[in-house]
Coordinates of C-alpha atoms in Angstrom, one line a residue:
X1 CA -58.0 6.5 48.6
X2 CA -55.1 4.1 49.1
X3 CA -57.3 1.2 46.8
X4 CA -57.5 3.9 44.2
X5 CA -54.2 4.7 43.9
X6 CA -53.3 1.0 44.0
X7 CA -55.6 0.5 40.9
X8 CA -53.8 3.2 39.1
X9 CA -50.6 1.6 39.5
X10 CA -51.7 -1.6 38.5
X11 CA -53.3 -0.1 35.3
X12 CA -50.1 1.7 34.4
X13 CA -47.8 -1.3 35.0
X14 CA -50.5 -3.0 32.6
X15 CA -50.4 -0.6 29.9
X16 CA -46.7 -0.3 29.8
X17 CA -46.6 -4.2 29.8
X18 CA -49.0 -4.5 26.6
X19 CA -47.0 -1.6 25.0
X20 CA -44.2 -3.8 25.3
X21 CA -45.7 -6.6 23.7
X22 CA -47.3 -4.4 21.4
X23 CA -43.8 -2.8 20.1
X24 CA -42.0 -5.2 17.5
X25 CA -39.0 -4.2 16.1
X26 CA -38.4 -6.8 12.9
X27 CA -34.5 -5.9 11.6
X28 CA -33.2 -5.5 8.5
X29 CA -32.0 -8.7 7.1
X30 CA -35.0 -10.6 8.9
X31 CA -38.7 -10.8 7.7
X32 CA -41.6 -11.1 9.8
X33 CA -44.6 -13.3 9.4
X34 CA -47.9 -12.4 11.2
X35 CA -50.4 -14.4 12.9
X36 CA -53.6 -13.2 13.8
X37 CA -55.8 -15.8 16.2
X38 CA -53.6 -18.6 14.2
X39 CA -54.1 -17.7 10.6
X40 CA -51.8 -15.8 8.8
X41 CA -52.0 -12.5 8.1
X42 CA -49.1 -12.0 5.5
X43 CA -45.5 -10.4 5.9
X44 CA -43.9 -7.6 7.6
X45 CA -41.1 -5.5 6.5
X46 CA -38.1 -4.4 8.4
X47 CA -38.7 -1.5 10.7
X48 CA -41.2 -1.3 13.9
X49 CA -44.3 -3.2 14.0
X50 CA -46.7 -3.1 16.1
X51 CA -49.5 -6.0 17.3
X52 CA -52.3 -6.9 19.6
X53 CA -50.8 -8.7 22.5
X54 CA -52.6 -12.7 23.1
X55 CA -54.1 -11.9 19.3
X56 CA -51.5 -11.5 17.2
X57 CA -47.7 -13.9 16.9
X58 CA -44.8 -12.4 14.9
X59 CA -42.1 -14.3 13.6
X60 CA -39.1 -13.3 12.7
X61 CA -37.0 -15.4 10.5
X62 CA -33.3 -14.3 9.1
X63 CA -32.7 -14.0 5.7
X64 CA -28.9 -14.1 5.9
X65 CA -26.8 -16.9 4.3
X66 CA -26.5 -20.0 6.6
X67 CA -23.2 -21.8 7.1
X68 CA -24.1 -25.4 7.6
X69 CA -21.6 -28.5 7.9
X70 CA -22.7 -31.6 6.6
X71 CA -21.4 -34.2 9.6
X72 CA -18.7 -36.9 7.9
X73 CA -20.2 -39.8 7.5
X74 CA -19.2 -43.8 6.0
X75 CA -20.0 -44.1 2.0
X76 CA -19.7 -46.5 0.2
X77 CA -18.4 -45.6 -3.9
X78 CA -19.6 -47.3 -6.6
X79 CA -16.5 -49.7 -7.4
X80 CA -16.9 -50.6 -3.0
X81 CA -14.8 -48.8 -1.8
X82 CA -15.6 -47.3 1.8
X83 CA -14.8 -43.7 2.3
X84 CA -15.5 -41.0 4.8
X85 CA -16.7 -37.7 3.2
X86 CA -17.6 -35.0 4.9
X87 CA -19.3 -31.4 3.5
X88 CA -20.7 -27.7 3.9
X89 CA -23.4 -26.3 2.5
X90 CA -24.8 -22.8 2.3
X91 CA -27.9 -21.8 2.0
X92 CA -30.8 -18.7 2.4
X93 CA -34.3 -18.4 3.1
X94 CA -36.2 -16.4 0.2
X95 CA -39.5 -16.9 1.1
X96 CA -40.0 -16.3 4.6
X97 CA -43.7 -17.4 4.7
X98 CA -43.4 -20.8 3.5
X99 CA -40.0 -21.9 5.9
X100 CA -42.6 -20.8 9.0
X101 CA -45.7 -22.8 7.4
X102 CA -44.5 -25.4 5.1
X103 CA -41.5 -26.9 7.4
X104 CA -41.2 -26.9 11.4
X105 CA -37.4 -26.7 12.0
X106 CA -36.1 -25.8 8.6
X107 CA -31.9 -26.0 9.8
X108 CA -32.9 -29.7 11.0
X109 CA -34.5 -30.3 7.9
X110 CA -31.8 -29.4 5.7
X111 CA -29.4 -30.9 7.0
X112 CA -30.7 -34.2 7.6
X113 CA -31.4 -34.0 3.5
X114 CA -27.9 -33.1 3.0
X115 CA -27.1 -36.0 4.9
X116 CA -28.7 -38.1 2.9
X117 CA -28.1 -36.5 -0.6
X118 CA -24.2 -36.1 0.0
X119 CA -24.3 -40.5 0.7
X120 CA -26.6 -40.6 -2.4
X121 CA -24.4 -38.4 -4.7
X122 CA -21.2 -40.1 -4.0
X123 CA -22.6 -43.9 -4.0
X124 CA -23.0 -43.3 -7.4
X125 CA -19.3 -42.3 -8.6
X126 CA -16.1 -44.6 -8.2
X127 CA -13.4 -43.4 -5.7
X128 CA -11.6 -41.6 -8.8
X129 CA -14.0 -39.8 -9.9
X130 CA -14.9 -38.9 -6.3
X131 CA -11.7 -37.4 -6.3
X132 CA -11.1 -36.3 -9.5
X133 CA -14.6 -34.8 -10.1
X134 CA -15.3 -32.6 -7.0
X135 CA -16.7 -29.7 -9.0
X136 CA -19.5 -32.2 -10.6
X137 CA -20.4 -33.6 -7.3
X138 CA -20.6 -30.3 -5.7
X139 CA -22.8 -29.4 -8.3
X140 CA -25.0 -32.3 -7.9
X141 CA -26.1 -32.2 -4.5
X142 CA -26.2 -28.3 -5.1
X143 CA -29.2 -29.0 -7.7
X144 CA -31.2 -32.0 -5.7
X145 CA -31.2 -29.9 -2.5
X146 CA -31.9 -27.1 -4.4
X147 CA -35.1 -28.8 -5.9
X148 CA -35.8 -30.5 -2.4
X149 CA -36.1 -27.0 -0.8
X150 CA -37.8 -24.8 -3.1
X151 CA -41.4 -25.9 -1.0
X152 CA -39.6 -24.9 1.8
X153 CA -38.8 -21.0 0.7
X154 CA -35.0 -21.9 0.9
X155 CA -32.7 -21.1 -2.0
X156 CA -29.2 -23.9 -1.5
X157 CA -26.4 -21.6 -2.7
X158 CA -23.3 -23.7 -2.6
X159 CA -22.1 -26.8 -1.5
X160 CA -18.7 -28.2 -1.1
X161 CA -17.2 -31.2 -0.4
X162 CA -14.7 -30.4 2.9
X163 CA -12.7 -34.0 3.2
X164 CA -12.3 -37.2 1.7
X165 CA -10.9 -39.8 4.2
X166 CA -9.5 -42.9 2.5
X167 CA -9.1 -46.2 3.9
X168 CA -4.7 -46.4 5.0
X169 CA -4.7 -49.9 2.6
X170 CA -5.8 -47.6 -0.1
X171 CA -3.8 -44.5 0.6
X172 CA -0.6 -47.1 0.2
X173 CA -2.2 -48.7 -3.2
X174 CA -2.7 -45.2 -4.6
X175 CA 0.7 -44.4 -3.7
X176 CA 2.7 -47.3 -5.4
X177 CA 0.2 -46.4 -8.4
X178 CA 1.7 -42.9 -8.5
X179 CA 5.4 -44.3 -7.9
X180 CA 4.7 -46.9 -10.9
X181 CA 3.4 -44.0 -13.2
X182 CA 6.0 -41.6 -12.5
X183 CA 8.7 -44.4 -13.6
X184 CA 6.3 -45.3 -16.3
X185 CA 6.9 -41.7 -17.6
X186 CA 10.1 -41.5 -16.7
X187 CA 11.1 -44.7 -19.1
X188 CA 9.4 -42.8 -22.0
X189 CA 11.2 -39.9 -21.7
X190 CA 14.6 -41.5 -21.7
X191 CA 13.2 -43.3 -24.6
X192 CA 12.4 -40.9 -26.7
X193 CA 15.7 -39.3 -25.4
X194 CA 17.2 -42.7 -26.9
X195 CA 15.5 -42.8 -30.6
X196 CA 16.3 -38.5 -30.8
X197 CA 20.2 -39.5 -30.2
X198 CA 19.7 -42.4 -32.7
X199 CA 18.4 -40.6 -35.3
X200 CA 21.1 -37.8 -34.6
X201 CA 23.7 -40.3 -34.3
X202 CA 22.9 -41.5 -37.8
X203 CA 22.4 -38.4 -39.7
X204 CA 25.8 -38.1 -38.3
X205 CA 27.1 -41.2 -39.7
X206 CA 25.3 -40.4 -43.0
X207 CA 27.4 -37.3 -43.2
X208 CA 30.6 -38.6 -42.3
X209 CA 30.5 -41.5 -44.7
X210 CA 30.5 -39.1 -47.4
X211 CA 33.3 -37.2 -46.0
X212 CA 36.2 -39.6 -44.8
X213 CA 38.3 -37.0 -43.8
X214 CA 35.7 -35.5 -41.6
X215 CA 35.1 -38.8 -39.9
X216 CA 39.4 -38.6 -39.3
X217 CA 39.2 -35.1 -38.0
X218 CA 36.5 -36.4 -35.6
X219 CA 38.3 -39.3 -34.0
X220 CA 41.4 -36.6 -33.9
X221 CA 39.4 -34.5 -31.7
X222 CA 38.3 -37.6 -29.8
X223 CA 41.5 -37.4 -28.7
X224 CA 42.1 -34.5 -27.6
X225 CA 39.2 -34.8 -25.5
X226 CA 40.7 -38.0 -24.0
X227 CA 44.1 -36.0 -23.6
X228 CA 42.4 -33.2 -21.5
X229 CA 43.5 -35.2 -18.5
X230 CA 46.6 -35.4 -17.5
X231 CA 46.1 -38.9 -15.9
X232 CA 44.7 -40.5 -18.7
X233 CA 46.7 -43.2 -20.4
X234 CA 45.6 -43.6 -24.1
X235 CA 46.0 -46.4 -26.3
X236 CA 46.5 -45.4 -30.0
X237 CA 45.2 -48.7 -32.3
X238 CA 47.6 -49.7 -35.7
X239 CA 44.7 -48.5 -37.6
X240 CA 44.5 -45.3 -35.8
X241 CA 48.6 -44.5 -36.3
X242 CA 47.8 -45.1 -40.3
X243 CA 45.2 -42.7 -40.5
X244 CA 46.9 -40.2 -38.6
X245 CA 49.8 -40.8 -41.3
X246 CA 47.8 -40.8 -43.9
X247 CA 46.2 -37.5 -42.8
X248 CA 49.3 -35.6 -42.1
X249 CA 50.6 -36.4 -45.8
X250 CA 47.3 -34.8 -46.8
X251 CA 47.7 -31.7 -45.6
X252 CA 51.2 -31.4 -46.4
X253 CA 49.8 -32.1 -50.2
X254 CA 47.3 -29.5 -50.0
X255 CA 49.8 -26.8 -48.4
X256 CA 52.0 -27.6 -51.3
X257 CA 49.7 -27.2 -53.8
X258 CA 48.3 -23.9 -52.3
X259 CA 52.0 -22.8 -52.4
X260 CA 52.5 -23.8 -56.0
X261 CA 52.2 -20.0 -57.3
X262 CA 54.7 -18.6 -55.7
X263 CA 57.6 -20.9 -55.9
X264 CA 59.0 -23.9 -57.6
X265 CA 57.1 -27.0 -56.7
X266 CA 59.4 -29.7 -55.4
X267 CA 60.0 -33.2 -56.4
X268 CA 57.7 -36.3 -54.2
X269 CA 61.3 -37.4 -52.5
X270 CA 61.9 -33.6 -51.5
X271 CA 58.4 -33.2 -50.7
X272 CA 58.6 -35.7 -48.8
X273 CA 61.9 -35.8 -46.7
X274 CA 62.0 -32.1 -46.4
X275 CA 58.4 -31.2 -45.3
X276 CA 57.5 -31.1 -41.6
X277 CA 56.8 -34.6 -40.0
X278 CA 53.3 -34.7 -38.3
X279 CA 53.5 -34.5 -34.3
X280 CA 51.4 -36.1 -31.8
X281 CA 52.1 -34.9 -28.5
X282 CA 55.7 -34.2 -29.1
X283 CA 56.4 -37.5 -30.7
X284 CA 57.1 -38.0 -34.4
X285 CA 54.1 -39.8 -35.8
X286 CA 55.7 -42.0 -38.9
X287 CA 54.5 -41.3 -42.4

């Protein structure tokens, strides 16, 4: 009696043990892939599965996206210089079948290629377009890993270069080449600054030279500019008194003359000793 009920316990433990192995549950964003006495049997869907226990393997392999960094590494660029570039790459498995038959460790796999694809890639650019031309490069390795994986059932969805590490001599020589282009620009804007005034300056000069008395009312403002400040001493040049002179008796002609219609116009000498004497700064300017 006691061996029989021994036997039944042992047969229950057993068939709650191969239940257990029998019972798969495969979840949603994985795929399973079945083996039956070593051969494949095909794919399984998400939900629960069940096999023969010591006859049957399941796999179960994700189909999520994989975040994988690409370890920085020494590269040498096409015009030798050494940099150290490191990356990330993403990337899926679309065929769940072939990353368990075609490829033992397919994580391993792909990252040694994008090792070696990334050192590739950027051998074959100088160091400006290496950091000029990310997009491109990114691009690149995207398309040769993609083609290197497709046997493997894995779809590369992006890769990105992370860093660039330059060399400190170079980081120094890139900086004095961005000091000497910003003066570079710098002197052709205060060039061109330059040839605008010029060509102001002498459409200016154009105009004044057809107009004399314009170019006397301009060095008349002149000073009054200069006589703004109080501390200012101002030296008034021979030539400058004359034209001053000469300008005052001008507008005491044309006040006459617009004056002429309503009374009696007066002889030169009158004109002369009985008009208003031009002042400059409270001093009688001669005429």
């Amino acid at each position: 009696m006691g061996v029989l009920i021994f036997l039944i316990i042992v047969v229950t433990v057993l068939v709650i043990v191969m239940i257990g192995m029998a019972i798969k549950v495969v979840k949603q964003f994985e795929k399973g892939v079945l083996f039956r006495f070593g051969r494949l049997v095909g794919p399984r869907s998400p939900g629960l599965r069940f096999i023969v226990p010591f006859v049957d393997v399941l796999h179960r392999v994700s189909l999520r996206i994989v975040t994988m960094p690409i370890q920085s590494q020494g590269i040498i660029t096409r015009d030798n210089v050494s940099v150290d570039v490191s990356a990330v790459a993403y990337f899926r498995v679309v065929d769940a079948v072939k990353s368990v038959i075609a490829i033992e460790n397919v994580h391993a796999a792909i990252n040694q290629i994008a090792q070696t694809t990334l050192r590739k890639v950027v051998g074959q650019h100088t160091l400006d377009e290496t950091l000029s031309e990310t997009d491109r490069i990114n691009l690149d390795i995207r398309e040769i890993l993609d083609i290197a994986t497709v046997e493997w059932g894995v779809e590369v969805t992006l890769v990105e270069l992370k860093d660039i590490q330059l060399p400190d001599s170079m980081k120094r020589a890139m900086a004095r080449q961005a000091e000497a282009e910003r003066e570079k620009r710098a002197k052709i804007i205060n060039a061109q600054g330059e040839s605008l005034a010029a060509a102001a300056l002498g459409d200016a000069s154009d105009i004044m030279m057809g107009h004399p008395l314009a170019l006397q009312l301009r060095n008349l403002q002149s000073l009054v500019e200069i006589g703004v400040d109080k501390n200012t001493t101002v030296v008034f040049p021979a030539p400058l008194m004359s034209t001053i002179g000469e300008l005052g008796s001008f507008l005491a002609r044309e006040s006459a003359a617009a004056g002429a219609g309503a009374a009696t116009t007066p002889s030169p000498a009158d004109r002369t000793t009985s008009g208003p004497e031009p002042v400059l700064n409270g001093a009688p300017i001669p005429v």
